[in-house]
């Protein structure tokens, strides 16, 4: 049973990372998905324009964010929801960059989170897959179909991927799941 963590996923209105328009979070407690939430987000001022390419991917439009809470409110909810737990994401560098960009554009201090990436973990666990997108990894692990590019459904699928990876290598903590990657990065750093 994997220890507690929170999974995060974002959708953006346009190619700018500060244009967060949807957040999905899933909390894993005691090795089970305990809660999944999806929220519309009003991006920081100047980042509200929806680009047709983004709409084609997630099918969210400007009407989706009408009356939605703004990023500072959602960031506060996120910090409270995580309660200091690690944050996982599939290609978590994207989630981290959205948090950083939207927070800076809102004139706030970027909170510190302990980030982990299920895409990196999957790359290590399944060498040779044609791709490591969330939908491909979920299919490899035989996770049921999900509404890909809905932030809440992606967060839930990512949580399921993390739990499946932990079961596959029979570890009980996130630290144990990340350990082979940490050893590999230390070896790479020493060889430079």
mmCIF file of C-alpha atoms in Angstrom:
data_model
loop_
_atom_site.group_PDB
_atom_site.id
_atom_site.type_symbol
_atom_site.label_atom_id
_atom_site.label_comp_id
_atom_site.label_asym_id
_atom_site.label_seq_id
_atom_site.Cartn_x
_atom_site.Cartn_y
_atom_site.Cartn_z
ATOM 1 C CA UNK A 1 0.000 0.000 0.000
ATOM 2 C CA UNK A 2 1.526 3.293 -1.129
ATOM 3 C CA UNK A 3 1.695 6.111 1.404
ATOM 4 C CA UNK A 4 -0.403 9.278 1.142
ATOM 5 C CA UNK A 5 0.032 11.797 -1.670
ATOM 6 C CA UNK A 6 -1.913 14.203 -3.890
ATOM 7 C CA UNK A 7 -2.086 14.065 -7.677
ATOM 8 C CA UNK A 8 -2.511 17.226 -9.686
ATOM 9 C CA UNK A 9 -3.460 17.988 -13.279
ATOM 10 C CA UNK A 10 -4.137 21.240 -15.128
ATOM 11 C CA UNK A 11 -5.707 22.321 -18.376
ATOM 12 C CA UNK A 12 -4.784 25.696 -19.837
ATOM 13 C CA UNK A 13 -6.779 28.127 -21.946
ATOM 14 C CA UNK A 14 -3.876 28.816 -24.302
ATOM 15 C CA UNK A 15 -0.170 27.933 -24.691
ATOM 16 C CA UNK A 16 0.838 30.290 -21.843
ATOM 17 C CA UNK A 17 1.425 28.358 -18.617
ATOM 18 C CA UNK A 18 -0.303 31.040 -16.534
ATOM 19 C CA UNK A 19 -3.569 30.447 -18.416
ATOM 20 C CA UNK A 20 -4.789 27.723 -16.056
ATOM 21 C CA UNK A 21 -8.509 27.170 -16.648
ATOM 22 C CA UNK A 22 -9.115 23.817 -14.925
ATOM 23 C CA UNK A 23 -7.522 22.014 -11.995
ATOM 24 C CA UNK A 24 -8.007 18.391 -11.029
ATOM 25 C CA UNK A 25 -6.762 16.899 -7.775
ATOM 26 C CA UNK A 26 -6.905 13.389 -6.370
ATOM 27 C CA UNK A 27 -5.870 12.517 -2.821
ATOM 28 C CA UNK A 28 -4.543 9.055 -2.072
ATOM 29 C CA UNK A 29 -4.823 7.948 1.548
ATOM 30 C CA UNK A 30 -3.828 4.513 2.751
ATOM 31 C CA UNK A 31 -3.197 3.258 -0.758
ATOM 32 C CA UNK A 32 -6.648 4.195 -2.072
ATOM 33 C CA UNK A 33 -8.005 7.195 -3.963
ATOM 34 C CA UNK A 34 -9.972 8.954 -1.227
ATOM 35 C CA UNK A 35 -11.115 12.111 -3.055
ATOM 36 C CA UNK A 36 -11.134 13.551 -6.569
ATOM 37 C CA UNK A 37 -12.106 17.150 -7.334
ATOM 38 C CA UNK A 38 -12.279 19.176 -10.536
ATOM 39 C CA UNK A 39 -12.595 22.975 -10.529
ATOM 40 C CA UNK A 40 -12.835 25.652 -13.196
ATOM 41 C CA UNK A 41 -10.288 28.425 -12.701
ATOM 42 C CA UNK A 42 -10.336 32.018 -13.867
ATOM 43 C CA UNK A 43 -6.744 32.564 -15.068
ATOM 44 C CA UNK A 44 -4.757 35.599 -13.980
ATOM 45 C CA UNK A 45 -5.642 38.817 -15.812
ATOM 46 C CA UNK A 46 -4.282 38.892 -19.348
ATOM 47 C CA UNK A 47 -4.263 35.087 -19.725
ATOM 48 C CA UNK A 48 -8.013 34.431 -20.150
ATOM 49 C CA UNK A 49 -8.102 34.109 -23.943
ATOM 50 C CA UNK A 50 -8.881 30.552 -25.091
ATOM 51 C CA UNK A 51 -6.849 29.345 -28.067
ATOM 52 C CA UNK A 52 -8.620 27.092 -30.603
ATOM 53 C CA UNK A 53 -5.897 24.429 -30.299
ATOM 54 C CA UNK A 54 -6.407 24.175 -26.537
ATOM 55 C CA UNK A 55 -10.183 24.034 -26.952
ATOM 56 C CA UNK A 56 -9.739 21.200 -29.476
ATOM 57 C CA UNK A 57 -7.814 19.197 -26.865
ATOM 58 C CA UNK A 58 -9.899 19.718 -23.707
ATOM 59 C CA UNK A 59 -13.200 21.080 -25.114
ATOM 60 C CA UNK A 60 -13.325 23.826 -22.491
ATOM 61 C CA UNK A 61 -14.534 27.244 -23.646
ATOM 62 C CA UNK A 62 -14.692 30.726 -22.107
ATOM 63 C CA UNK A 63 -18.179 29.989 -20.760
ATOM 64 C CA UNK A 64 -16.663 27.211 -18.597
ATOM 65 C CA UNK A 65 -14.793 29.730 -16.443
ATOM 66 C CA UNK A 66 -17.588 32.316 -16.106
ATOM 67 C CA UNK A 67 -17.935 33.009 -12.386
ATOM 68 C CA UNK A 68 -15.117 30.581 -11.545
ATOM 69 C CA UNK A 69 -12.806 31.216 -8.582
ATOM 70 C CA UNK A 70 -9.553 32.933 -9.484
ATOM 71 C CA UNK A 71 -6.107 31.364 -9.249
ATOM 72 C CA UNK A 72 -5.229 32.799 -5.797
ATOM 73 C CA UNK A 73 -8.335 31.154 -4.312
ATOM 74 C CA UNK A 74 -7.614 27.817 -6.012
ATOM 75 C CA UNK A 75 -3.946 27.957 -4.990
ATOM 76 C CA UNK A 76 -5.024 28.440 -1.376
ATOM 77 C CA UNK A 77 -7.375 25.431 -1.692
ATOM 78 C CA UNK A 78 -4.557 23.382 -3.220
ATOM 79 C CA UNK A 79 -2.139 24.194 -0.404
ATOM 80 C CA UNK A 80 -4.768 23.278 2.199
ATOM 81 C CA UNK A 81 -5.800 20.113 0.326
ATOM 82 C CA UNK A 82 -2.229 18.824 0.054
ATOM 83 C CA UNK A 83 -1.494 19.480 3.717
ATOM 84 C CA UNK A 84 2.225 19.033 3.052
ATOM 85 C CA UNK A 85 1.823 15.754 1.130
ATOM 86 C CA UNK A 86 3.906 15.151 -2.007
ATOM 87 C CA UNK A 87 2.398 16.295 -5.318
ATOM 88 C CA UNK A 88 2.458 13.872 -8.223
ATOM 89 C CA UNK A 89 1.691 14.578 -11.835
ATOM 90 C CA UNK A 90 2.175 12.889 -15.158
ATOM 91 C CA UNK A 91 4.914 15.053 -16.640
ATOM 92 C CA UNK A 92 4.864 17.004 -13.386
ATOM 93 C CA UNK A 93 7.201 19.629 -14.844
ATOM 94 C CA UNK A 94 4.131 20.990 -16.654
ATOM 95 C CA UNK A 95 2.070 21.176 -13.440
ATOM 96 C CA UNK A 96 4.959 22.818 -11.627
ATOM 97 C CA UNK A 97 5.378 25.398 -14.400
ATOM 98 C CA UNK A 98 1.636 26.203 -14.330
ATOM 99 C CA UNK A 99 1.735 26.715 -10.555
ATOM 100 C CA UNK A 100 4.822 28.921 -10.858
ATOM 101 C CA UNK A 101 3.552 31.012 -13.789
ATOM 102 C CA UNK A 102 -0.004 31.552 -12.514
ATOM 103 C CA UNK A 103 1.238 32.331 -9.011
ATOM 104 C CA UNK A 104 3.865 34.820 -10.167
ATOM 105 C CA UNK A 105 1.372 36.495 -12.533
ATOM 106 C CA UNK A 106 -1.009 36.799 -9.552
ATOM 107 C CA UNK A 107 1.692 38.582 -7.539
ATOM 108 C CA UNK A 108 1.966 35.786 -4.978
ATOM 109 C CA UNK A 109 4.821 33.777 -3.560
ATOM 110 C CA UNK A 110 5.205 30.330 -5.126
ATOM 111 C CA UNK A 111 4.621 27.628 -2.488
ATOM 112 C CA UNK A 112 7.133 24.830 -2.009
ATOM 113 C CA UNK A 113 5.884 21.352 -2.881
ATOM 114 C CA UNK A 114 7.641 17.979 -3.025
ATOM 115 C CA UNK A 115 7.012 16.976 -6.654
ATOM 116 C CA UNK A 116 7.170 13.484 -8.187
ATOM 117 C CA UNK A 117 6.515 12.451 -11.778
ATOM 118 C CA UNK A 118 4.578 9.335 -12.778
ATOM 119 C CA UNK A 119 5.757 9.706 -16.369
ATOM 120 C CA UNK A 120 9.374 9.401 -15.201
ATOM 121 C CA UNK A 121 8.442 6.479 -12.951
ATOM 122 C CA UNK A 122 6.627 4.770 -15.843
ATOM 123 C CA UNK A 123 9.595 5.341 -18.166
ATOM 124 C CA UNK A 124 11.768 3.507 -15.661
ATOM 125 C CA UNK A 125 9.201 0.716 -15.100
ATOM 126 C CA UNK A 126 8.218 0.180 -18.752
ATOM 127 C CA UNK A 127 11.271 0.770 -20.925
ATOM 128 C CA UNK A 128 10.466 0.532 -24.597
ATOM 129 C CA UNK A 129 6.894 1.823 -24.685
ATOM 130 C CA UNK A 130 6.166 3.711 -27.903
ATOM 131 C CA UNK A 131 5.155 6.763 -25.825
ATOM 132 C CA UNK A 132 4.727 7.679 -22.172
ATOM 133 C CA UNK A 133 1.628 9.882 -22.385
ATOM 134 C CA UNK A 134 -0.860 9.270 -19.582
ATOM 135 C CA UNK A 135 -3.343 7.484 -21.830
ATOM 136 C CA UNK A 136 -0.645 5.125 -23.172
ATOM 137 C CA UNK A 137 0.708 4.272 -19.707
ATOM 138 C CA UNK A 138 -2.829 3.825 -18.347
ATOM 139 C CA UNK A 139 -3.581 1.395 -21.161
ATOM 140 C CA UNK A 140 -0.333 -0.517 -20.496
ATOM 141 C CA UNK A 141 -1.289 -0.893 -16.829
ATOM 142 C CA UNK A 142 -4.863 -1.793 -17.831
ATOM 143 C CA UNK A 143 -6.512 1.171 -16.151
ATOM 144 C CA UNK A 144 -10.085 1.600 -17.321
ATOM 145 C CA UNK A 145 -10.881 4.231 -19.933
ATOM 146 C CA UNK A 146 -11.045 7.763 -18.612
ATOM 147 C CA UNK A 147 -11.960 11.176 -20.006
ATOM 148 C CA UNK A 148 -8.452 12.166 -21.038
ATOM 149 C CA UNK A 149 -7.828 15.940 -20.839
ATOM 150 C CA UNK A 150 -10.394 16.454 -18.113
ATOM 151 C CA UNK A 151 -8.146 17.538 -15.234
ATOM 152 C CA UNK A 152 -10.042 15.563 -12.592
ATOM 153 C CA UNK A 153 -10.110 12.372 -14.648
ATOM 154 C CA UNK A 154 -6.447 12.758 -15.536
ATOM 155 C CA UNK A 155 -5.583 13.241 -11.842
ATOM 156 C CA UNK A 156 -7.533 10.078 -10.951
ATOM 157 C CA UNK A 157 -5.831 8.093 -13.737
ATOM 158 C CA UNK A 158 -2.424 9.390 -12.640
ATOM 159 C CA UNK A 159 -3.151 8.289 -9.052
ATOM 160 C CA UNK A 160 -4.108 4.846 -10.370
ATOM 161 C CA UNK A 161 -0.856 4.716 -12.366
ATOM 162 C CA UNK A 162 1.201 5.530 -9.242
ATOM 163 C CA UNK A 163 -0.619 2.870 -7.222
ATOM 164 C CA UNK A 164 -0.205 0.283 -9.994
ATOM 165 C CA UNK A 165 3.505 1.057 -10.359
ATOM 166 C CA UNK A 166 3.990 0.654 -6.587
ATOM 167 C CA UNK A 167 2.137 -2.677 -6.637
ATOM 168 C CA UNK A 168 4.186 -3.820 -9.625
ATOM 169 C CA UNK A 169 7.502 -3.298 -7.811
ATOM 170 C CA UNK A 170 6.018 -4.157 -4.404
ATOM 171 C CA UNK A 171 6.910 -1.016 -2.506
ATOM 172 C CA UNK A 172 4.938 0.746 0.196
ATOM 173 C CA UNK A 173 6.186 4.296 0.075
ATOM 174 C CA UNK A 174 6.670 6.978 -2.508
ATOM 175 C CA UNK A 175 10.311 7.221 -1.415
ATOM 176 C CA UNK A 176 10.813 3.517 -2.233
ATOM 177 C CA UNK A 177 9.077 3.966 -5.587
ATOM 178 C CA UNK A 178 11.380 6.879 -6.440
ATOM 179 C CA UNK A 179 14.558 5.236 -5.044
ATOM 180 C CA UNK A 180 15.777 3.630 -8.311
ATOM 181 C CA UNK A 181 15.433 6.979 -10.076
ATOM 182 C CA UNK A 182 17.314 8.780 -7.313
ATOM 183 C CA UNK A 183 20.175 6.252 -7.524
ATOM 184 C CA UNK A 184 20.264 6.625 -11.308
ATOM 185 C CA UNK A 185 20.397 10.438 -11.107
ATOM 186 C CA UNK A 186 23.210 10.275 -8.523
ATOM 187 C CA UNK A 187 25.194 7.905 -10.796
ATOM 188 C CA UNK A 188 24.637 10.214 -13.764
ATOM 189 C CA UNK A 189 25.763 13.248 -11.749
ATOM 190 C CA UNK A 190 28.930 11.437 -10.607
ATOM 191 C CA UNK A 191 29.829 10.387 -14.161
ATOM 192 C CA UNK A 192 29.828 13.980 -15.463
#
